[in-house]
PDB file of C-alpha atoms in Angstrom:
ATOM      1  CA  ASP A   1       0.043   0.024   0.031  1.00  0.00           C
ATOM      2  CA  PRO A   2       1.185   3.589  -0.551  1.00  0.00           C
ATOM      3  CA  VAL A   3       2.597   5.239   2.690  1.00  0.00           C
ATOM      4  CA  ASP A   4       1.799   8.969   3.071  1.00  0.00           C
ATOM      5  CA  GLY A   5       4.872  10.997   2.866  1.00  0.00           C
ATOM      6  CA  LYS A   6       6.991   8.171   1.839  1.00  0.00           C
ATOM      7  CA  SER A   7       5.652   7.217  -1.638  1.00  0.00           C
ATOM      8  CA  LEU A   8       4.158   8.499  -4.726  1.00  0.00           C
ATOM      9  CA  THR A   9       1.200   6.840  -6.198  1.00  0.00           C
ATOM     10  CA  TYR A  10      -0.757   7.416  -9.413  1.00  0.00           C
ATOM     11  CA  LEU A  11      -4.265   5.758 -10.097  1.00  0.00           C
ATOM     12  CA  SER A  12      -5.749   5.634 -13.789  1.00  0.00           C
ATOM     13  CA  PRO A  13      -9.256   6.320 -14.527  1.00  0.00           C
ATOM     14  CA  ALA A  14     -11.334   3.113 -14.845  1.00  0.00           C
ATOM     15  CA  LEU A  15     -10.662   0.946 -17.997  1.00  0.00           C
ATOM     16  CA  ALA A  16     -13.550   0.957 -20.526  1.00  0.00           C
ATOM     17  CA  ALA A  17     -12.401  -2.507 -21.687  1.00  0.00           C
ATOM     18  CA  ASP A  18     -10.520  -5.575 -20.728  1.00  0.00           C
ATOM     19  CA  THR A  19      -6.687  -4.617 -21.292  1.00  0.00           C
ATOM     20  CA  THR A  20      -3.962  -7.189 -21.581  1.00  0.00           C
ATOM     21  CA  MET A  21      -0.367  -6.430 -20.925  1.00  0.00           C
ATOM     22  CA  VAL A  22       2.372  -8.679 -21.835  1.00  0.00           C
ATOM     23  CA  GLY A  23       6.136  -7.709 -21.335  1.00  0.00           C
ATOM     24  CA  SER A  24       8.251  -5.190 -19.348  1.00  0.00           C
ATOM     25  CA  ALA A  25       7.048  -1.716 -18.506  1.00  0.00           C
ATOM     26  CA  SER A  26       9.062   1.409 -18.114  1.00  0.00           C
ATOM     27  CA  VAL A  27       8.769   3.949 -15.535  1.00  0.00           C
ATOM     28  CA  ASP A  28      10.505   7.048 -16.802  1.00  0.00           C
ATOM     29  CA  LEU A  29      11.084   9.639 -14.102  1.00  0.00           C
ATOM     30  CA  TRP A  30      12.732  12.919 -13.935  1.00  0.00           C
ATOM     31  CA  LEU A  31      14.351  12.568 -10.520  1.00  0.00           C
ATOM     32  CA  ARG A  32      15.992  14.876  -7.930  1.00  0.00           C
ATOM     33  CA  SER A  33      17.391  13.801  -4.718  1.00  0.00           C
ATOM     34  CA  SER A  34      18.833  15.341  -1.521  1.00  0.00           C
ATOM     35  CA  ALA A  35      21.830  12.646  -1.816  1.00  0.00           C
ATOM     36  CA  ALA A  36      24.067  11.572  -4.385  1.00  0.00           C
ATOM     37  CA  ASP A  37      22.580   8.262  -4.727  1.00  0.00           C
ATOM     38  CA  THR A  38      18.995   6.856  -3.748  1.00  0.00           C
ATOM     39  CA  ASP A  39      17.039   3.487  -4.413  1.00  0.00           C
ATOM     40  CA  LEU A  40      13.890   3.249  -6.179  1.00  0.00           C
ATOM     41  CA  GLN A  41      11.027   0.696  -6.280  1.00  0.00           C
ATOM     42  CA  ALA A  42       8.146   0.953  -8.929  1.00  0.00           C
ATOM     43  CA  THR A  43       5.193  -1.356  -8.335  1.00  0.00           C
ATOM     44  CA  LEU A  44       2.262  -1.977 -10.547  1.00  0.00           C
ATOM     45  CA  SER A  45      -1.163  -3.206  -9.318  1.00  0.00           C
ATOM     46  CA  GLU A  46      -4.731  -3.721 -10.446  1.00  0.00           C
ATOM     47  CA  VAL A  47      -7.506  -2.039  -8.409  1.00  0.00           C
ATOM     48  CA  ARG A  48     -10.876  -3.783  -9.135  1.00  0.00           C
ATOM     49  CA  PRO A  49     -14.196  -2.176  -8.967  1.00  0.00           C
ATOM     50  CA  ASP A  50     -14.852  -3.806  -5.599  1.00  0.00           C
ATOM     51  CA  GLY A  51     -11.916  -2.164  -4.157  1.00  0.00           C
ATOM     52  CA  LYS A  52      -9.702  -5.188  -4.008  1.00  0.00           C
ATOM     53  CA  GLU A  53      -5.951  -4.572  -5.051  1.00  0.00           C
ATOM     54  CA  TYR A  54      -3.897  -7.076  -6.701  1.00  0.00           C
ATOM     55  CA  LEU A  55      -0.059  -6.873  -6.947  1.00  0.00           C
ATOM     56  CA  ILE A  56       1.309  -7.277 -10.407  1.00  0.00           C
ATOM     57  CA  LEU A  57       5.040  -6.745 -10.292  1.00  0.00           C
ATOM     58  CA  SER A  58       7.796  -4.452  -9.227  1.00  0.00           C
ATOM     59  CA  GLY A  59      10.993  -3.083 -10.394  1.00  0.00           C
ATOM     60  CA  TRP A  60      14.044  -1.751  -8.743  1.00  0.00           C
ATOM     61  CA  LEU A  61      16.945   0.680  -9.459  1.00  0.00           C
ATOM     62  CA  ARG A  62      19.754   2.304  -7.686  1.00  0.00           C
ATOM     63  CA  ALA A  63      19.997   5.714  -9.293  1.00  0.00           C
ATOM     64  CA  SER A  64      23.750   5.766  -9.573  1.00  0.00           C
ATOM     65  CA  ALA A  65      23.400   2.585 -11.919  1.00  0.00           C
ATOM     66  CA  ARG A  66      21.009   4.320 -14.210  1.00  0.00           C
ATOM     67  CA  LYS A  67      23.188   4.462 -17.272  1.00  0.00           C
ATOM     68  CA  LEU A  68      21.386   2.511 -20.064  1.00  0.00           C
ATOM     69  CA  ASP A  69      22.669   0.161 -22.644  1.00  0.00           C
ATOM     70  CA  ALA A  70      21.426   2.239 -25.489  1.00  0.00           C
ATOM     71  CA  ALA A  71      21.844  -0.612 -28.235  1.00  0.00           C
ATOM     72  CA  ARG A  72      19.593  -3.015 -26.193  1.00  0.00           C
ATOM     73  CA  SER A  73      17.138  -0.772 -24.301  1.00  0.00           C
ATOM     74  CA  THR A  74      13.571  -0.217 -25.935  1.00  0.00           C
ATOM     75  CA  GLU A  75      10.781   2.168 -24.990  1.00  0.00           C
ATOM     76  CA  LEU A  76       9.274  -0.854 -22.766  1.00  0.00           C
ATOM     77  CA  GLN A  77      12.483  -2.188 -21.368  1.00  0.00           C
ATOM     78  CA  PRO A  78      15.271   0.013 -20.042  1.00  0.00           C
ATOM     79  CA  LEU A  79      18.339  -2.175 -19.609  1.00  0.00           C
ATOM     80  CA  VAL A  80      21.104  -0.763 -17.506  1.00  0.00           C
ATOM     81  CA  THR A  81      24.899  -1.654 -18.265  1.00  0.00           C
ATOM     82  CA  MET A  82      25.541  -2.842 -14.780  1.00  0.00           C
ATOM     83  CA  ARG A  83      29.174  -1.674 -15.283  1.00  0.00           C
ATOM     84  CA  GLU A  84      30.934  -0.221 -12.388  1.00  0.00           C
ATOM     85  CA  SER A  85      32.766   2.174 -14.622  1.00  0.00           C
ATOM     86  CA  ASP A  86      29.219   3.614 -15.739  1.00  0.00           C
ATOM     87  CA  ALA A  87      28.046   4.249 -12.165  1.00  0.00           C
ATOM     88  CA  ALA A  88      27.684   8.012 -11.404  1.00  0.00           C
ATOM     89  CA  PRO A  89      26.241  10.142  -8.595  1.00  0.00           C
ATOM     90  CA  LEU A  90      23.120  12.098  -9.139  1.00  0.00           C
ATOM     91  CA  PRO A  91      23.717  15.886  -9.993  1.00  0.00           C
ATOM     92  CA  ALA A  92      23.108  17.872  -6.828  1.00  0.00           C
ATOM     93  CA  GLY A  93      20.098  20.076  -7.003  1.00  0.00           C
ATOM     94  CA  GLU A  94      19.016  18.952 -10.745  1.00  0.00           C
ATOM     95  CA  PHE A  95      16.398  16.767 -12.136  1.00  0.00           C
ATOM     96  CA  THR A  96      17.793  13.873 -14.079  1.00  0.00           C
ATOM     97  CA  PRO A  97      16.219  11.316 -16.215  1.00  0.00           C
ATOM     98  CA  VAL A  98      16.136   7.922 -14.749  1.00  0.00           C
ATOM     99  CA  ARG A  99      14.114   4.711 -16.194  1.00  0.00           C
ATOM    100  CA  VAL A 100      13.059   1.941 -13.885  1.00  0.00           C
ATOM    101  CA  GLU A 101      12.067  -1.487 -15.565  1.00  0.00           C
ATOM    102  CA  ILE A 102       9.221  -3.175 -14.114  1.00  0.00           C
ATOM    103  CA  TYR A 103      10.173  -6.711 -14.705  1.00  0.00           C
ATOM    104  CA  PRO A 104       8.144  -8.888 -17.594  1.00  0.00           C
ATOM    105  CA  PHE A 105       4.642  -9.921 -16.705  1.00  0.00           C
ATOM    106  CA  ALA A 106       1.459 -10.984 -18.324  1.00  0.00           C
ATOM    107  CA  HIS A 107      -1.896  -9.997 -16.813  1.00  0.00           C
ATOM    108  CA  VAL A 108      -5.388  -8.786 -17.899  1.00  0.00           C
ATOM    109  CA  PHE A 109      -6.737  -5.655 -16.249  1.00  0.00           C
ATOM    110  CA  ARG A 110     -10.441  -6.149 -16.376  1.00  0.00           C
ATOM    111  CA  ALA A 111     -12.948  -3.515 -17.611  1.00  0.00           C
ATOM    112  CA  GLY A 112     -13.766  -1.186 -14.792  1.00  0.00           C
ATOM    113  CA  SER A 113     -10.536  -1.870 -12.984  1.00  0.00           C
ATOM    114  CA  LYS A 114      -7.797   0.942 -12.505  1.00  0.00           C
ATOM    115  CA  VAL A 115      -4.041   0.801 -12.927  1.00  0.00           C
ATOM    116  CA  ARG A 116      -2.052   1.766 -10.012  1.00  0.00           C
ATOM    117  CA  LEU A 117       1.607   2.729  -9.893  1.00  0.00           C
ATOM    118  CA  ILE A 118       3.427   3.244  -6.548  1.00  0.00           C
ATOM    119  CA  ILE A 119       6.968   4.799  -6.304  1.00  0.00           C
ATOM    120  CA  THR A 120       8.874   4.220  -3.180  1.00  0.00           C
ATOM    121  CA  ALA A 121      12.116   3.352  -1.566  1.00  0.00           C
ATOM    122  CA  PRO A 122      12.554  -0.660  -1.546  1.00  0.00           C
ATOM    123  CA  GLY A 123      12.532  -2.663   1.427  1.00  0.00           C
ATOM    124  CA  GLY A 124      10.148  -3.821   3.986  1.00  0.00           C
ATOM    125  CA  ASP A 125       7.510  -5.640   1.722  1.00  0.00           C
ATOM    126  CA  ARG A 126       9.488  -8.635   1.020  1.00  0.00           C
ATOM    127  CA  LEU A 127       9.003 -12.020   2.904  1.00  0.00           C
ATOM    128  CA  GLU A 128      12.195 -13.885   2.862  1.00  0.00           C
ATOM    129  CA  TRP A 129      14.860 -11.098   1.846  1.00  0.00           C
ATOM    130  CA  GLN A 130      15.457  -7.553   2.081  1.00  0.00           C
ATOM    131  CA  PHE A 131      17.572  -4.993   0.145  1.00  0.00           C
ATOM    132  CA  GLY A 132      21.077  -3.639   1.290  1.00  0.00           C
ATOM    133  CA  THR A 133      19.814  -0.155   1.439  1.00  0.00           C
ATOM    134  CA  LEU A 134      21.867   3.019   1.298  1.00  0.00           C
ATOM    135  CA  PRO A 135      22.826   4.715   4.589  1.00  0.00           C
ATOM    136  CA  GLY A 136      20.778   7.672   5.728  1.00  0.00           C
ATOM    137  CA  THR A 137      17.496   9.043   4.450  1.00  0.00           C
ATOM    138  CA  GLN A 138      17.059  10.518   1.042  1.00  0.00           C
ATOM    139  CA  ALA A 139      14.354  13.052   0.103  1.00  0.00           C
ATOM    140  CA  ASN A 140      13.359  12.551  -3.533  1.00  0.00           C
ATOM    141  CA  ASP A 141      11.407  14.610  -5.951  1.00  0.00           C
ATOM    142  CA  VAL A 142       9.666  13.493  -9.095  1.00  0.00           C
ATOM    143  CA  ALA A 143       9.137  16.246 -11.854  1.00  0.00           C
ATOM    144  CA  ARG A 144       5.836  16.176 -13.742  1.00  0.00           C
ATOM    145  CA  SER A 145       5.897  19.144 -16.312  1.00  0.00           C
ATOM    146  CA  ILE A 146       6.110  19.744 -20.027  1.00  0.00           C
ATOM    147  CA  GLY A 147       9.809  20.043 -19.972  1.00  0.00           C
ATOM    148  CA  ARG A 148      10.181  17.078 -17.581  1.00  0.00           C
ATOM    149  CA  PRO A 149       7.327  14.723 -18.587  1.00  0.00           C
ATOM    150  CA  SER A 150       7.758  11.643 -16.160  1.00  0.00           C
ATOM    151  CA  SER A 151       5.672   8.878 -17.516  1.00  0.00           C
ATOM    152  CA  ILE A 152       5.058   5.088 -17.721  1.00  0.00           C
ATOM    153  CA  ALA A 153       5.170   2.898 -20.928  1.00  0.00           C
ATOM    154  CA  LEU A 154       2.935  -0.327 -20.548  1.00  0.00           C
ATOM    155  CA  PRO A 155       3.060  -3.384 -22.729  1.00  0.00           C
ATOM    156  CA  VAL A 156      -0.419  -3.397 -24.062  1.00  0.00           C
ATOM    157  CA  VAL A 157      -1.364  -6.062 -26.497  1.00  0.00           C
ATOM    158  CA  PRO A 158      -4.551  -5.408 -28.542  1.00  0.00           C
ATOM    159  CA  GLY A 159      -6.875  -7.911 -29.915  1.00  0.00           C
ATOM    160  CA  VAL A 160      -6.549 -10.616 -26.984  1.00  0.00           C
ATOM    161  CA  ASN A 161      -9.873 -12.598 -26.553  1.00  0.00           C
ATOM    162  CA  VAL A 162     -10.178 -12.488 -22.928  1.00  0.00           C
ATOM    163  CA  PRO A 163     -12.611 -15.085 -21.179  1.00  0.00           C
ATOM    164  CA  THR A 164     -15.619 -13.696 -19.267  1.00  0.00           C
ATOM    165  CA  GLY A 165     -15.284 -13.354 -15.588  1.00  0.00           C
ATOM    166  CA  TYR A 166     -12.269 -13.528 -13.338  1.00  0.00           C
ATOM    167  CA  PRO A 167     -10.109 -16.420 -12.920  1.00  0.00           C
ATOM    168  CA  ALA A 168     -11.230 -19.126 -10.371  1.00  0.00           C
ATOM    169  CA  CYS A 169      -9.963 -18.767  -6.850  1.00  0.00           C
ATOM    170  CA  PRO A 170      -8.770 -15.119  -7.157  1.00  0.00           C
ATOM    171  CA  ASP A 171      -7.582 -14.693  -3.605  1.00  0.00           C
ATOM    172  CA  HIS A 172      -5.681 -16.819  -1.239  1.00  0.00           C
ATOM    173  CA  THR A 173      -8.092 -16.408   1.882  1.00  0.00           C
ATOM    174  CA  ALA A 174      -9.034 -20.188   1.784  1.00  0.00           C
ATOM    175  CA  LYS A 175      -5.534 -20.900   2.823  1.00  0.00           C
ATOM    176  CA  GLY A 176      -6.241 -20.046   6.403  1.00  0.00           C
ATOM    177  CA  PRO A 177      -8.574 -22.818   7.264  1.00  0.00           C
ATOM    178  CA  LEU A 178      -6.880 -25.302   5.295  1.00  0.00           C
ATOM    179  CA  PHE A 179      -3.525 -24.556   6.896  1.00  0.00           C
ATOM    180  CA  GLU A 180      -5.398 -24.842  10.210  1.00  0.00           C
ATOM    181  CA  LEU A 181      -7.092 -28.258   9.213  1.00  0.00           C
ATOM    182  CA  LEU A 182      -3.842 -29.820   8.072  1.00  0.00           C
ATOM    183  CA  ASP A 183      -1.714 -28.255  10.679  1.00  0.00           C
ATOM    184  CA  ALA A 184       0.670 -27.314   8.003  1.00  0.00           C
ATOM    185  CA  PRO A 185       3.394 -25.696  10.408  1.00  0.00           C
ATOM    186  CA  ALA A 186       3.729 -29.164  12.232  1.00  0.00           C
ATOM    187  CA  ASN A 187       3.237 -31.564   9.331  1.00  0.00           C
ATOM    188  CA  ALA A 188       4.854 -29.720   6.505  1.00  0.00           C
ATOM    189  CA  ASP A 189       7.017 -26.984   8.264  1.00  0.00           C
ATOM    190  CA  MET A 190       5.033 -24.355   6.341  1.00  0.00           C
ATOM    191  CA  GLY A 191       3.166 -21.199   7.490  1.00  0.00           C
ATOM    192  CA  ILE A 192       1.305 -18.339   6.185  1.00  0.00           C
ATOM    193  CA  THR A 193       1.626 -14.608   6.834  1.00  0.00           C
ATOM    194  CA  GLU A 194      -1.350 -12.236   7.715  1.00  0.00           C
ATOM    195  CA  SER A 195      -1.648 -11.489   3.705  1.00  0.00           C
ATOM    196  CA  PHE A 196      -1.766 -15.394   3.203  1.00  0.00           C
ATOM    197  CA  ALA A 197       1.585 -15.545   1.521  1.00  0.00           C
ATOM    198  CA  MET A 198       3.365 -18.676   2.135  1.00  0.00           C
ATOM    199  CA  THR A 199       6.742 -19.436   3.974  1.00  0.00           C
ATOM    200  CA  PRO A 200       9.178 -20.514   3.284  1.00  0.00           C
ATOM    201  CA  ALA A 201       9.100 -18.722  -0.158  1.00  0.00           C
ATOM    202  CA  ALA A 202       9.781 -22.003  -2.068  1.00  0.00           C
ATOM    203  CA  ALA A 203       6.435 -23.403  -0.755  1.00  0.00           C
ATOM    204  CA  VAL A 204       3.813 -24.501  -2.986  1.00  0.00           C
ATOM    205  CA  SER A 205       0.164 -25.366  -2.455  1.00  0.00           C
ATOM    206  CA  GLY A 206      -2.764 -26.112  -4.639  1.00  0.00           C
ATOM    207  CA  TRP A 207      -6.092 -27.840  -4.905  1.00  0.00           C
ATOM    208  CA  PHE A 208      -5.906 -31.464  -5.548  1.00  0.00           C
ATOM    209  CA  PHE A 209      -8.899 -33.870  -6.220  1.00  0.00           C
ATOM    210  CA  ALA A 210      -8.805 -37.675  -5.882  1.00  0.00           C
ATOM    211  CA  HIS A 211     -11.242 -40.552  -6.815  1.00  0.00           C
ATOM    212  CA  PRO A 212     -10.814 -44.142  -5.673  1.00  0.00           C
ATOM    213  CA  GLU A 213     -11.129 -45.233  -9.366  1.00  0.00           C
TER     214      GLU A 213
END
C-alpha cells in the first residue's frame, strides 16, 4: 500500500475495456534527490471495482546505476549496463532522467479496474529477503511538467480474446482454514503470513482432487 509522505502513487481512470499487458514496463522519471544516490522501487497493481487490489510486479533501481545500454534498451525495457565504470552520482539539486524497469509480466486488467503505480524506496515488503539499502534518508522529488514529463510505458497487447469473468480462486484466503485443518506448520514446516503468503518462499500449495477409481 502507498505510505503517506514516503511514496508517490498514481491511479488511472477506470478502464473501459479488458486490457491485456505482456512484457516489461518502463517507469520514466525525472528525479531529484537530496543525496548523491538513492534506491527506487516501482510497483504496478490492479485495483478492481470492488476495491480489492492485486499486485502485478515491481522493479528496482539504484540511481547511480542508471546508465542505459542504448543498443539493447527499448521504449518498454530500459536495460542498464551494470558496469562499475558507468556508475555516476546524481547531480546535486538537478532533475535527472532515470528509467526503472518493471520486470516482465502477463496480466489482464479487467474492464472497470484501475491501474495503480506506486513509487517508493525498496525494503520492508519482501517476505524472505531484503535490500541492502543506502545509509541515511534521501528526500526525492519527481518532476511532472512539459519540460520534464515523467511517464510510464505499458506493454498493451491489443486484440486478445479474454474469457468472461475473473479466474477461479482469485484470492488466497482459503489457505487460512486449510492450513489450520492440515496443521501445516507441524506436518509440513510451512506457514502463512497475515496476507496469506506462504513461508518459506519456495513453498507451493494447490487444490488436489482424487477419486478411488
